[in-house]
Coordinates of C-alpha atoms and ligand atoms in Angstrom, one line a residue:
M1 CA 67.8 -35.3 32.2
A2 CA 65.5 -33.9 29.5
P3 CA 65.1 -30.1 29.7
S4 CA 61.8 -29.2 31.2
A5 CA 59.2 -27.5 28.9
V6 CA 59.2 -23.7 29.0
T7 CA 56.4 -21.3 28.3
D8 CA 56.3 -17.5 28.0
G9 CA 54.3 -14.5 29.3
F10 CA 52.0 -14.5 26.2
H11 CA 50.9 -18.0 26.9
I12 CA 50.5 -17.5 30.6
V13 CA 48.2 -14.5 30.0
V14 CA 45.9 -16.5 27.7
D15 CA 45.9 -19.5 30.1
A16 CA 45.0 -17.2 33.0
L17 CA 42.1 -15.7 31.1
K18 CA 40.8 -19.0 29.9
L19 CA 41.1 -20.6 33.3
N20 CA 38.7 -17.8 34.5
E21 CA 36.3 -18.5 31.7
I22 CA 37.0 -15.3 29.8
D23 CA 36.6 -16.1 26.2
T24 CA 36.5 -12.8 24.3
I25 CA 39.0 -9.9 23.7
Y26 CA 38.2 -6.6 22.1
G27 CA 41.3 -4.6 21.0
V28 CA 43.6 -3.0 18.5
A29 CA 46.9 -4.9 17.7
G30 CA 50.4 -3.6 17.7
I31 CA 53.7 -3.6 19.7
P32 CA 53.9 -5.3 22.1
I33 CA 50.6 -7.2 22.2
T34 CA 50.2 -8.4 18.6
D35 CA 51.2 -11.9 19.4
L36 CA 48.9 -11.9 22.5
A37 CA 45.9 -11.3 20.2
R38 CA 47.1 -14.0 17.7
L39 CA 47.7 -16.5 20.5
A40 CA 44.4 -15.8 22.1
Q41 CA 42.7 -16.6 18.8
A42 CA 44.9 -19.6 18.3
E43 CA 43.8 -20.9 21.7
G44 CA 40.1 -20.6 20.9
M45 CA 39.3 -17.2 22.3
R46 CA 37.4 -14.8 20.2
Y47 CA 39.3 -11.7 19.2
F48 CA 37.6 -8.6 17.8
G49 CA 39.9 -6.1 16.1
F50 CA 38.7 -2.5 16.1
R51 CA 39.7 0.6 14.3
H52 CA 40.1 2.7 17.5
E53 CA 40.7 1.5 21.1
Q54 CA 37.9 3.7 22.5
S55 CA 35.3 1.6 20.6
A56 CA 37.0 -1.6 21.6
G57 CA 36.8 -0.4 25.2
Y58 CA 33.2 0.5 24.9
A59 CA 32.5 -3.0 23.5
A60 CA 34.3 -4.6 26.4
G61 CA 32.5 -2.4 29.0
I62 CA 29.0 -3.2 27.7
A63 CA 29.9 -6.9 27.4
G64 CA 30.8 -6.8 31.1
Y65 CA 27.5 -5.1 31.9
L66 CA 25.5 -7.7 30.0
T67 CA 27.4 -10.8 31.1
R68 CA 28.6 -10.0 34.6
K69 CA 32.1 -11.2 33.5
P70 CA 34.7 -8.5 33.0
G71 CA 35.0 -7.4 29.4
I72 CA 38.6 -7.4 28.2
C73 CA 40.0 -4.6 26.1
L74 CA 43.6 -5.1 24.8
T75 CA 45.6 -2.0 23.8
V76 CA 49.2 -1.1 22.8
S77 CA 51.3 1.2 24.8
A78 CA 51.0 5.0 25.4
P79 CA 48.6 6.3 22.6
G80 CA 46.6 3.1 22.4
F81 CA 46.5 2.9 26.1
L82 CA 45.2 6.4 26.4
N83 CA 42.6 5.9 23.6
G84 CA 41.2 3.0 25.6
M85 CA 41.2 5.0 28.9
V86 CA 38.1 7.0 28.1
A87 CA 36.1 3.7 27.8
L88 CA 37.8 2.3 31.0
A89 CA 36.8 5.5 32.9
N90 CA 33.3 5.3 31.4
A91 CA 33.1 1.7 32.7
T92 CA 34.1 2.8 36.2
V93 CA 31.6 5.7 36.2
N94 CA 28.8 3.5 35.0
G95 CA 29.7 0.5 37.2
F96 CA 30.5 -1.9 34.4
P97 CA 33.1 -4.7 35.0
M98 CA 35.9 -4.3 32.5
I99 CA 39.7 -4.9 32.4
Q100 CA 41.9 -3.0 30.0
I101 CA 45.1 -5.0 29.5
S102 CA 47.8 -2.9 27.9
G103 CA 51.3 -3.7 26.9
S104 CA 53.9 -1.2 28.1
S105 CA 57.5 -0.3 27.2
D106 CA 60.7 -0.7 29.2
R107 CA 60.2 0.4 32.8
A108 CA 63.8 1.3 33.3
I109 CA 63.6 3.7 30.4
V110 CA 60.1 5.0 31.2
D111 CA 61.0 5.7 34.8
L112 CA 64.1 7.7 33.8
Q113 CA 62.2 9.3 31.0
Q114 CA 64.8 8.5 28.4
G115 CA 62.4 8.4 25.5
D116 CA 61.4 4.8 24.8
Y117 CA 59.1 3.9 21.9
E118 CA 55.6 4.8 23.1
E119 CA 56.8 5.8 26.6
L120 CA 54.3 6.5 29.3
D121 CA 53.9 5.7 33.0
Q122 CA 50.6 3.9 32.2
M123 CA 49.7 2.4 35.5
N124 CA 50.0 5.7 37.3
A125 CA 48.2 7.5 34.5
A126 CA 45.3 5.0 34.8
K127 CA 44.9 5.2 38.6
P128 CA 42.6 8.2 38.9
Y129 CA 40.2 6.9 36.4
T130 CA 39.9 3.3 37.5
K131 CA 38.6 1.2 40.3
A132 CA 42.1 -0.4 40.6
A133 CA 45.3 -0.5 38.6
F134 CA 48.0 -3.2 38.7
R135 CA 51.3 -3.8 36.9
V136 CA 52.9 -7.2 36.4
N137 CA 56.7 -7.1 36.4
R138 CA 57.5 -10.9 36.6
P139 CA 56.0 -13.7 34.5
Q140 CA 55.3 -15.7 37.6
D141 CA 53.0 -12.9 38.8
I142 CA 50.7 -12.9 35.7
G143 CA 48.2 -15.3 37.3
T144 CA 47.9 -13.2 40.4
G145 CA 47.6 -10.0 38.4
V146 CA 44.8 -11.4 36.2
A147 CA 43.0 -12.8 39.3
R148 CA 43.3 -9.5 41.2
A149 CA 42.0 -7.6 38.2
I150 CA 39.0 -9.9 37.8
R151 CA 38.1 -9.6 41.5
A152 CA 38.5 -5.9 41.5
A153 CA 36.3 -5.5 38.4
L154 CA 33.5 -7.7 39.7
S155 CA 33.3 -7.3 43.4
G156 CA 31.1 -4.7 45.1
R157 CA 30.2 -1.9 42.7
P158 CA 31.7 -3.2 39.5
G159 CA 34.2 -1.0 37.6
G160 CA 37.1 -0.5 35.2
V161 CA 40.4 -2.1 36.1
Y162 CA 43.8 -1.5 34.5
L163 CA 46.3 -4.3 34.1
D164 CA 49.7 -3.3 32.8
L165 CA 51.9 -6.0 31.2
T166 CA 55.4 -4.9 30.3
A167 CA 56.8 -6.0 27.0
D168 CA 59.5 -7.8 29.1
V169 CA 57.0 -9.8 31.0
L170 CA 55.1 -10.9 27.9
S171 CA 58.3 -12.3 26.3
A172 CA 59.8 -13.6 29.5
T173 CA 60.1 -17.4 29.8
L174 CA 59.1 -19.6 32.7
E175 CA 59.1 -23.3 33.2
A176 CA 55.8 -24.7 32.2
D177 CA 55.2 -26.4 35.5
A178 CA 55.9 -23.3 37.5
A179 CA 53.7 -21.3 35.1
A180 CA 50.8 -23.7 35.5
Q181 CA 51.1 -23.5 39.3
S182 CA 51.2 -19.7 39.3
L183 CA 47.7 -19.5 37.7
V184 CA 44.8 -18.5 40.0
K185 CA 41.1 -19.4 39.4
V186 CA 39.1 -16.8 41.1
V187 CA 36.5 -18.2 43.5
D188 CA 33.3 -16.3 44.0
P189 CA 34.5 -12.9 42.7
A190 CA 31.1 -11.2 43.4
P191 CA 30.0 -12.7 46.7
R192 CA 26.4 -12.2 47.8
H193 CA 26.1 -9.3 50.2
I194 CA 23.2 -10.1 52.6
P195 CA 21.6 -7.1 54.2
S196 CA 21.3 -6.8 57.9
S197 CA 17.8 -7.7 59.2
E198 CA 17.5 -4.3 61.0
S199 CA 18.1 -2.5 57.7
V200 CA 15.4 -4.5 56.0
Q201 CA 12.9 -4.0 58.9
R202 CA 13.6 -0.2 58.9
A203 CA 12.9 0.0 55.1
I204 CA 9.7 -2.0 55.5
R205 CA 8.5 0.3 58.3
L206 CA 9.2 3.4 56.3
L207 CA 7.4 2.0 53.2
A208 CA 4.5 0.7 55.3
G209 CA 3.9 4.2 56.5
A210 CA 3.9 5.7 53.0
E211 CA 0.8 6.9 51.2
R212 CA 2.6 7.8 48.0
P213 CA 5.5 5.4 47.7
L214 CA 7.6 5.2 44.5
I215 CA 10.3 2.7 43.4
I216 CA 13.1 3.9 41.1
L217 CA 15.0 1.2 39.3
G218 CA 18.5 2.0 38.0
K219 CA 21.0 0.2 35.9
G220 CA 22.5 -1.4 39.0
A221 CA 19.1 -3.3 39.3
A222 CA 19.4 -4.3 35.7
Y223 CA 23.0 -5.4 36.2
S224 CA 22.2 -7.5 39.2
Q225 CA 20.1 -9.9 37.1
A226 CA 17.7 -10.3 39.9
D227 CA 14.8 -9.8 37.5
N228 CA 12.3 -12.2 39.1
E229 CA 12.9 -10.9 42.7
I230 CA 12.6 -7.3 41.6
R231 CA 9.4 -8.0 39.7
K232 CA 7.9 -9.9 42.5
W233 CA 8.7 -7.1 45.0
I234 CA 7.1 -4.5 42.8
E235 CA 4.0 -6.6 42.0
T236 CA 3.4 -7.8 45.6
T237 CA 3.7 -4.3 47.1
G238 CA 1.8 -2.7 44.3
V239 CA 4.2 0.3 44.4
P240 CA 4.5 2.3 41.2
F241 CA 7.9 2.3 39.6
L242 CA 10.0 4.5 37.4
P243 CA 12.9 3.0 35.4
M244 CA 16.0 4.9 34.8
S245 CA 17.1 4.8 31.2
M246 CA 19.0 1.6 31.1
A247 CA 16.6 -0.1 33.6
K248 CA 13.8 0.2 31.1
G249 CA 12.5 -3.3 30.3
L250 CA 13.4 -4.8 33.7
L251 CA 9.6 -4.8 33.9
P252 CA 8.0 -4.0 30.5
D253 CA 7.3 -0.4 29.8
N254 CA 3.6 -1.1 29.3
H255 CA 3.4 -2.7 32.8
P256 CA 0.4 -1.2 34.6
Q257 CA 2.5 -0.1 37.6
S258 CA 5.0 1.9 35.4
A259 CA 4.9 5.6 36.2
A260 CA 7.3 6.5 33.4
A261 CA 4.6 8.5 31.6
A262 CA 4.0 10.5 34.7
R263 CA 7.7 11.0 35.7
S264 CA 7.7 14.6 36.9
F265 CA 4.5 14.2 38.7
V266 CA 5.6 11.2 40.7
L267 CA 9.0 12.6 41.5
G268 CA 7.4 15.8 42.9
Q269 CA 4.7 14.0 44.9
A270 CA 6.2 10.8 46.3
D271 CA 6.5 10.7 50.1
V272 CA 8.7 7.6 50.3
V273 CA 11.1 6.8 47.4
M274 CA 12.9 3.5 47.2
L275 CA 16.0 3.6 45.1
I276 CA 17.0 0.1 43.8
G277 CA 20.5 0.3 42.1
A278 CA 20.1 3.9 41.2
R279 CA 22.2 6.9 42.3
L280 CA 20.8 10.3 43.2
N281 CA 23.1 12.0 40.7
W282 CA 22.4 14.6 38.1
L283 CA 20.1 12.3 36.3
L284 CA 17.7 12.6 39.3
A285 CA 18.5 16.3 40.0
H286 CA 20.6 15.0 43.1
G287 CA 17.3 14.3 44.8
K288 CA 16.8 18.0 45.6
G289 CA 15.2 21.1 44.2
P290 CA 11.9 21.9 42.5
Q291 CA 11.6 18.4 41.0
W292 CA 11.3 16.7 44.4
S293 CA 9.2 17.0 47.4
P294 CA 11.4 18.5 50.2
T295 CA 9.8 16.1 52.8
A296 CA 10.2 12.9 50.8
K297 CA 12.1 10.1 52.6
F298 CA 14.3 7.6 51.0
V299 CA 15.1 3.9 51.1
Q300 CA 18.2 3.1 49.1
V301 CA 19.3 -0.4 48.1
D302 CA 23.0 -0.3 47.0
I303 CA 26.0 -2.5 47.2
E304 CA 28.3 0.5 47.7
A305 CA 28.0 1.7 51.3
T306 CA 29.5 5.1 50.6
E307 CA 26.8 5.9 48.0
I308 CA 24.4 6.3 50.9
D309 CA 23.7 10.0 51.9
S310 CA 25.8 11.2 48.9
N311 CA 23.3 13.8 47.8
R312 CA 20.3 13.6 50.2
P313 CA 19.9 12.0 53.6
I314 CA 18.8 8.4 53.3
A315 CA 16.4 7.4 56.0
A316 CA 16.6 3.6 55.4
P317 CA 19.8 2.4 53.6
I318 CA 20.0 -1.3 52.7
V319 CA 23.6 -2.1 51.8
A320 CA 23.4 -5.4 50.0
D321 CA 23.4 -7.0 46.6
I322 CA 20.0 -6.4 45.0
G323 CA 19.1 -10.1 44.7
S324 CA 19.7 -10.7 48.4
A325 CA 18.0 -7.5 49.4
M326 CA 14.9 -8.3 47.4
S327 CA 14.7 -11.8 48.8
C328 CA 15.0 -10.6 52.3
L329 CA 12.4 -7.8 51.8
L330 CA 10.0 -10.3 50.2
E331 CA 10.4 -12.6 53.2
A332 CA 10.1 -9.9 55.8
A333 CA 7.2 -7.9 54.5
K334 CA 3.8 -9.1 55.7
P335 CA 1.1 -9.4 53.1
G336 CA -0.6 -6.0 52.6
Q337 CA 1.8 -4.2 54.9
I338 CA 3.0 -1.9 52.1
K339 CA 0.1 -0.4 50.3
P340 CA 0.0 2.7 48.2
S341 CA -3.1 4.8 48.7
A342 CA -5.9 4.5 46.1
A343 CA -5.8 8.3 45.7
W344 CA -2.1 8.1 44.7
L345 CA -2.6 5.3 42.2
D346 CA -5.6 7.2 40.7
A347 CA -3.7 10.4 40.4
I348 CA -0.9 8.6 38.6
A349 CA -3.2 6.9 36.3
K350 CA -4.9 10.2 35.4
R351 CA -1.6 11.9 34.8
K352 CA -0.3 9.0 32.7
Q353 CA -3.4 9.2 30.5
Q354 CA -3.1 12.9 29.9
N355 CA 0.5 12.7 29.0
A356 CA -0.1 9.7 26.8
E357 CA -2.7 11.6 24.9
R358 CA -0.4 14.5 24.4
M359 CA 2.4 12.1 23.2
R360 CA 0.0 10.4 20.9
A361 CA -0.9 13.7 19.1
H362 CA 2.8 14.3 18.5
L363 CA 3.4 10.8 17.4
D364 CA 0.5 10.7 15.0
A365 CA 1.5 13.8 13.1
N366 CA 3.3 13.3 9.8
P367 CA 5.3 16.5 9.2
V368 CA 7.6 16.9 6.2
P369 CA 10.5 16.7 6.7
M370 CA 10.3 14.0 9.4
N371 CA 10.9 15.0 13.0
F372 CA 12.1 13.0 16.0
Y373 CA 8.6 11.8 16.8
S374 CA 7.6 10.5 13.5
A375 CA 10.9 8.8 12.8
L376 CA 11.0 7.2 16.2
R377 CA 7.3 6.1 15.8
A378 CA 8.4 4.1 12.7
I379 CA 11.2 2.4 14.6
R380 CA 9.0 1.8 17.6
D381 CA 6.5 0.0 15.4
V382 CA 9.1 -2.3 14.0
L383 CA 10.6 -3.1 17.4
A384 CA 7.2 -3.7 19.1
D385 CA 7.2 -7.3 18.1
R386 CA 10.9 -7.9 18.7
P387 CA 11.6 -7.7 22.5
D388 CA 14.8 -9.6 21.9
I389 CA 16.5 -6.9 19.9
Y390 CA 19.1 -4.6 21.6
V391 CA 18.7 -0.9 21.3
V392 CA 21.7 1.3 21.4
N393 CA 21.0 5.0 21.6
E394 CA 23.1 8.2 21.7
G395 CA 22.8 11.8 20.7
A396 CA 21.0 14.7 22.4
N397 CA 17.5 14.9 21.0
T398 CA 17.9 11.5 19.4
L399 CA 18.7 10.1 22.8
D400 CA 16.0 12.0 24.8
F401 CA 13.2 11.3 22.4
G402 CA 14.4 7.8 21.8
R403 CA 14.3 7.0 25.5
N404 CA 10.7 8.2 25.8
I405 CA 9.3 6.8 22.6
I406 CA 10.9 3.4 22.2
D407 CA 9.3 1.0 24.8
M408 CA 11.4 -1.8 26.1
H409 CA 9.9 -5.2 27.0
A410 CA 12.9 -7.2 28.2
P411 CA 15.7 -6.5 30.7
R412 CA 19.1 -5.0 29.7
R413 CA 18.1 -4.4 26.1
R414 CA 18.5 -0.6 26.2
L415 CA 22.1 0.6 26.1
D416 CA 22.9 4.3 26.0
S417 CA 25.1 7.2 26.8
G418 CA 24.6 6.5 30.6
T419 CA 26.0 8.3 33.6
W420 CA 28.4 10.5 31.7
G421 CA 26.1 11.4 28.8
V422 CA 29.0 10.4 26.6
M423 CA 29.0 10.5 22.8
G424 CA 30.9 7.7 21.0
I425 CA 29.6 4.6 22.7
G426 CA 27.4 3.7 19.7
M427 CA 29.3 1.3 17.6
G428 CA 31.3 -0.2 20.5
Y429 CA 28.1 -0.9 22.5
A430 CA 26.4 -2.3 19.4
I431 CA 29.3 -4.6 18.6
G432 CA 29.7 -5.8 22.2
A433 CA 25.9 -6.4 22.5
A434 CA 25.8 -8.3 19.2
V435 CA 28.8 -10.4 20.1
V436 CA 27.7 -11.5 23.6
S437 CA 24.0 -12.0 22.8
G438 CA 24.1 -13.2 19.2
K439 CA 21.0 -11.0 18.7
P440 CA 20.3 -8.2 16.4
V441 CA 21.1 -4.6 17.5
V442 CA 19.4 -1.4 16.3
A443 CA 21.6 1.6 17.0
I444 CA 19.7 4.9 17.0
E445 CA 22.3 7.5 16.5
G446 CA 22.4 11.3 16.3
D447 CA 24.5 12.4 13.2
S448 CA 27.0 14.0 15.5
A449 CA 27.0 11.0 17.9
L450 CA 27.8 8.5 15.0
G451 CA 30.8 10.6 14.0
F452 CA 32.7 9.6 17.2
S453 CA 32.9 6.0 16.3
G454 CA 31.8 5.9 12.6
M455 CA 34.8 4.0 11.3
E456 CA 33.7 0.9 13.3
I457 CA 31.1 0.4 10.5
E458 CA 34.0 -1.4 8.8
T459 CA 34.4 -3.6 12.0
I460 CA 30.7 -4.4 11.9
C461 CA 30.9 -5.4 8.3
R462 CA 34.2 -7.3 8.7
Y463 CA 32.6 -9.5 11.4
R464 CA 29.2 -9.5 9.6
L465 CA 27.3 -8.5 12.8
P466 CA 23.5 -8.1 12.7
I467 CA 23.6 -4.4 13.5
V468 CA 21.3 -1.8 11.9
I469 CA 22.3 1.8 12.4
A470 CA 19.6 4.4 12.1
V471 CA 21.3 7.8 11.8
F472 CA 19.1 10.7 12.7
N473 CA 20.5 13.2 10.3
N474 CA 19.3 16.7 11.3
G475 CA 22.5 18.3 10.1
G476 CA 24.1 19.0 13.4
I477 CA 24.7 18.9 17.1
Y478 CA 21.1 19.5 18.5
R479 CA 19.9 21.2 15.3
G480 CA 21.2 21.8 11.8
D481 CA 20.0 25.4 11.3
D482 CA 22.4 27.5 13.4
I483 CA 24.3 30.4 11.7
N484 CA 27.8 31.8 12.0
R485 CA 27.2 34.7 14.5
G486 CA 30.2 36.5 12.9
G487 CA 28.6 36.4 9.5
G488 CA 31.5 34.6 7.9
A489 CA 31.4 31.7 5.5
D490 CA 32.5 29.0 8.0
P491 CA 29.6 26.9 9.3
A492 CA 28.3 27.5 12.9
P493 CA 30.0 25.4 15.7
T494 CA 27.0 23.0 15.9
V495 CA 26.4 22.5 12.2
L496 CA 27.3 19.3 10.3
M497 CA 26.6 18.4 6.7
K498 CA 22.8 18.1 6.1
E499 CA 23.4 16.5 2.7
A500 CA 25.8 13.9 4.2
R501 CA 24.9 10.4 2.8
Y502 CA 25.9 8.3 5.8
D503 CA 24.3 5.3 4.0
K504 CA 27.2 5.4 1.4
L505 CA 29.7 4.8 4.2
I506 CA 28.4 1.3 4.9
E507 CA 28.1 0.6 1.2
A508 CA 31.9 1.1 0.9
F509 CA 32.3 -2.0 3.2
G510 CA 29.6 -4.1 1.5
G511 CA 26.7 -3.4 3.9
A512 CA 23.3 -2.2 2.9
G513 CA 22.7 1.5 2.8
Y514 CA 19.2 3.2 2.9
H515 CA 18.3 6.8 2.5
V516 CA 14.9 7.7 3.8
T517 CA 12.8 10.8 4.1
A518 CA 9.5 9.5 5.4
P519 CA 8.4 7.3 8.3
E520 CA 6.9 4.6 6.1
N521 CA 10.2 4.2 4.2
L522 CA 12.1 4.1 7.4
Q523 CA 9.8 1.4 8.8
Q524 CA 10.2 -0.7 5.6
A525 CA 14.0 -0.2 5.5
L526 CA 14.4 -1.3 9.1
S527 CA 12.2 -4.3 8.7
E528 CA 14.1 -5.4 5.6
A529 CA 17.5 -4.8 7.2
L530 CA 16.5 -6.8 10.3
A531 CA 15.1 -9.6 8.1
S532 CA 18.4 -9.8 6.2
G533 CA 20.4 -10.2 9.4
K534 CA 23.2 -8.2 7.8
P535 CA 24.9 -4.9 8.6
A536 CA 22.9 -1.9 7.4
L537 CA 22.8 1.8 7.8
I538 CA 19.6 3.9 7.3
N539 CA 20.3 7.6 6.8
C540 CA 17.1 9.2 8.2
V541 CA 16.6 12.8 7.0
I542 CA 15.2 14.8 10.0
D543 CA 14.1 18.4 10.0
P544 CA 17.1 20.5 10.9
K545 CA 14.8 22.7 13.0
A546 CA 13.2 19.9 15.0
G547 CA 15.7 19.6 17.9
T548 CA 16.3 21.7 21.0
E549 CA 19.7 22.8 22.2
S550 CA 21.2 20.2 24.6
G551 CA 18.0 18.2 24.3
H552 CA 16.3 17.7 27.7
I553 CA 19.2 19.1 29.7
Q554 CA 19.1 22.6 28.5
K555 CA 19.1 23.9 32.0
L556 CA 22.7 22.6 32.5
N557 CA 23.9 24.7 29.5
P558 CA 25.4 28.1 30.5
K559 CA 24.5 30.7 27.9
S560 CA 26.1 33.9 26.8
S561 CA 24.4 37.0 25.4
L562 CA 24.7 35.4 21.9
S563 CA 22.0 32.9 22.7
K564 CA 19.7 35.3 24.5
S565 CA 18.9 37.3 21.4
Ligands
ADP601 P1 21.1 4.8 36.9 O1 22.0 5.7 36.1 O2 20.4 3.8 36.1 O3 20.3 5.6 37.8 P2 23.4 4.3 38.4 O4 24.5 3.8 37.6 O5 23.5 5.7 38.8 O6 22.1 3.9 37.8 O7 23.4 3.5 39.8 C1 23.7 2.1 39.9 C2 23.9 1.8 41.3 O8 23.7 0.4 41.5 C3 25.3 2.1 41.8 O9 25.3 2.9 42.9 C4 25.9 0.7 42.1 O10 26.7 0.7 43.3 C5 24.7 -0.1 42.4 N1 24.8 -1.6 42.1 C6 25.4 -2.1 41.0 N2 25.3 -3.5 41.0 C7 24.7 -3.8 42.2 C8 24.2 -5.0 42.8 N3 24.5 -6.2 42.2 N4 23.6 -4.9 44.0 C9 23.4 -3.7 44.6 N5 23.7 -2.5 44.0 C10 24.3 -2.5 42.8
TPW602 C1 32.6 12.7 24.2 C2 28.8 17.0 23.9 C3 26.4 16.2 23.8 S1 25.2 15.7 22.7 C4 26.2 15.9 21.4 C5 27.5 16.4 21.8 C6 28.6 16.6 20.8 C7 25.8 15.5 20.0 C8 24.3 15.9 19.7 O1 24.1 15.9 18.4 P1 23.5 14.6 17.7 O2 22.0 14.5 18.3 O3 24.2 13.4 18.1 O4 23.4 14.8 16.2 P2 20.8 15.5 18.0 O5 19.7 14.5 17.7 O6 20.5 16.3 19.2 O7 21.1 16.3 16.8 N1 31.9 14.9 23.4 C9 31.6 13.8 24.1 N2 30.5 13.6 24.8 C10 29.6 14.7 24.8 N3 28.4 14.5 25.5 C11 29.8 15.8 24.0 C12 31.0 15.9 23.3 C13 27.5 16.5 23.2
MG603 MG1 22.1 15.8 15.1

């Protein structure tokens, strides 16, 4: 009898991923997963090798957000695993489907703490930061492990999942037939969640009684890809809407019903607020306090039942997936039943106009050196005709001004620091977005923010991705003009090198570097870089005095007597 064919853990992992239509891995190679990366590439998957696991993880997370397939991050044991964990936790916090697959060392040695190479009890370390964590201890369980990880990442509120593969499992052999039979193709990993008709009726009744209704769109709405239903709901009801940062572009920012330019006014005045895929977390002042009307009532559409009432009582919860919820609402609402008052719409229009005029005055000024307004105006003007371009944005002032000044015209094109306000997502998100979309990306980065992932400039150049990085170089965290309060020679804690030539970094890897001090040069450099389709970095010299401490969230910053002087 001929010996039956055998396979091994490496092959089974790749087969399991491919069977589930996962075609891309972001990672850093090393023991024990080097051959897994090689094999994935040999078997036709794309593998993107990074300089640090955190950026690989951010790329995987944002790929998951954009594609509704879990993004895969592959890491080595212990330190590589931990480097990736920040990104996996970030995916969980933001609701992005992602799986971090990590190799791990010998369990017998790890559990007795006998000092293995890169020893760490990874699965248990991962648990508090993930939606789910699994470990595979036998090669015949790989298929199930991958399937459970995919379902956990995608179902309900998406999140980050950890999948531990021991070195032993990767190298273990199994008969090919048994291996093939052990694979699992996940059926319907994110099933529709139809709302109850009572919940839909309750929400409609509440909205029908409103004079000053408001819709808030969050990144859950963007993630749901129910773009047409959401737009139809907003346009048929005529209710003004406010996009949260990453929901910008779901309806274009210049849509007549956008209340973004009257944000504080509408939050303070609305009598019924409908949250669609947005949490009442710190980004909305928890729905309480001076920003909000104390008598406002809430409708909340969310797939996660336990989100309801988390911060403020919700009068009309709709627990459902957004696509189904919007379809049911559209079907159930009678024409004209929901109708914002004319006075409300007039008041918003007036406030928008006043604020737009104030903004225009700032944007039209041409101070020397450039400030955030004039630099962002230049970028806005280039991007105005390019709704397809992805915008990545991080920093403090660079983020806050960027969000307000750069209009978005298409869904899911704005990717930023998100729920955690995290620095370091820049290059990973830019790479993930460029890879899954094939479109150009403009990353608008504070000089501090870029530092967290700057070495990935080499990754961008190595894979020749169409990414243009605009560094807003104001010489520091928030500002570049702080002084050492002890009078010594060391720079202040927030100060970075003003003279830094970040453009030279990309030149070291063959990309195009630009150094600009005026908006017209920035505009020209950006247009040229985008036309070339090649990696580029524009060092934008910004007035070190232009920013404010902590950007728009100064109120969250506890201050000592040092700052009060
Ligand atoms: P933002 O920061 O933009 O306000 P959040 O991340 O706070 O958005 O909130 C997104 C919400 O959307 C989460 O509570 C999540 O459970 C929910 N969500 C994600 N996907 C869906 C979906 N497909 N259907 C319904 N709700 C969803
Ligand atoms: C992982 C704290 C918030 S914003 C910021 C830091 C360090 C940088 C702001 O400076 P930048 O922008 O980028 O130059 P600008 O335009 O205001 O000058 N570590 C992590 N995340 C956060 N949020 C911080 C530190 C922080
Ligand atoms: Mg800065």
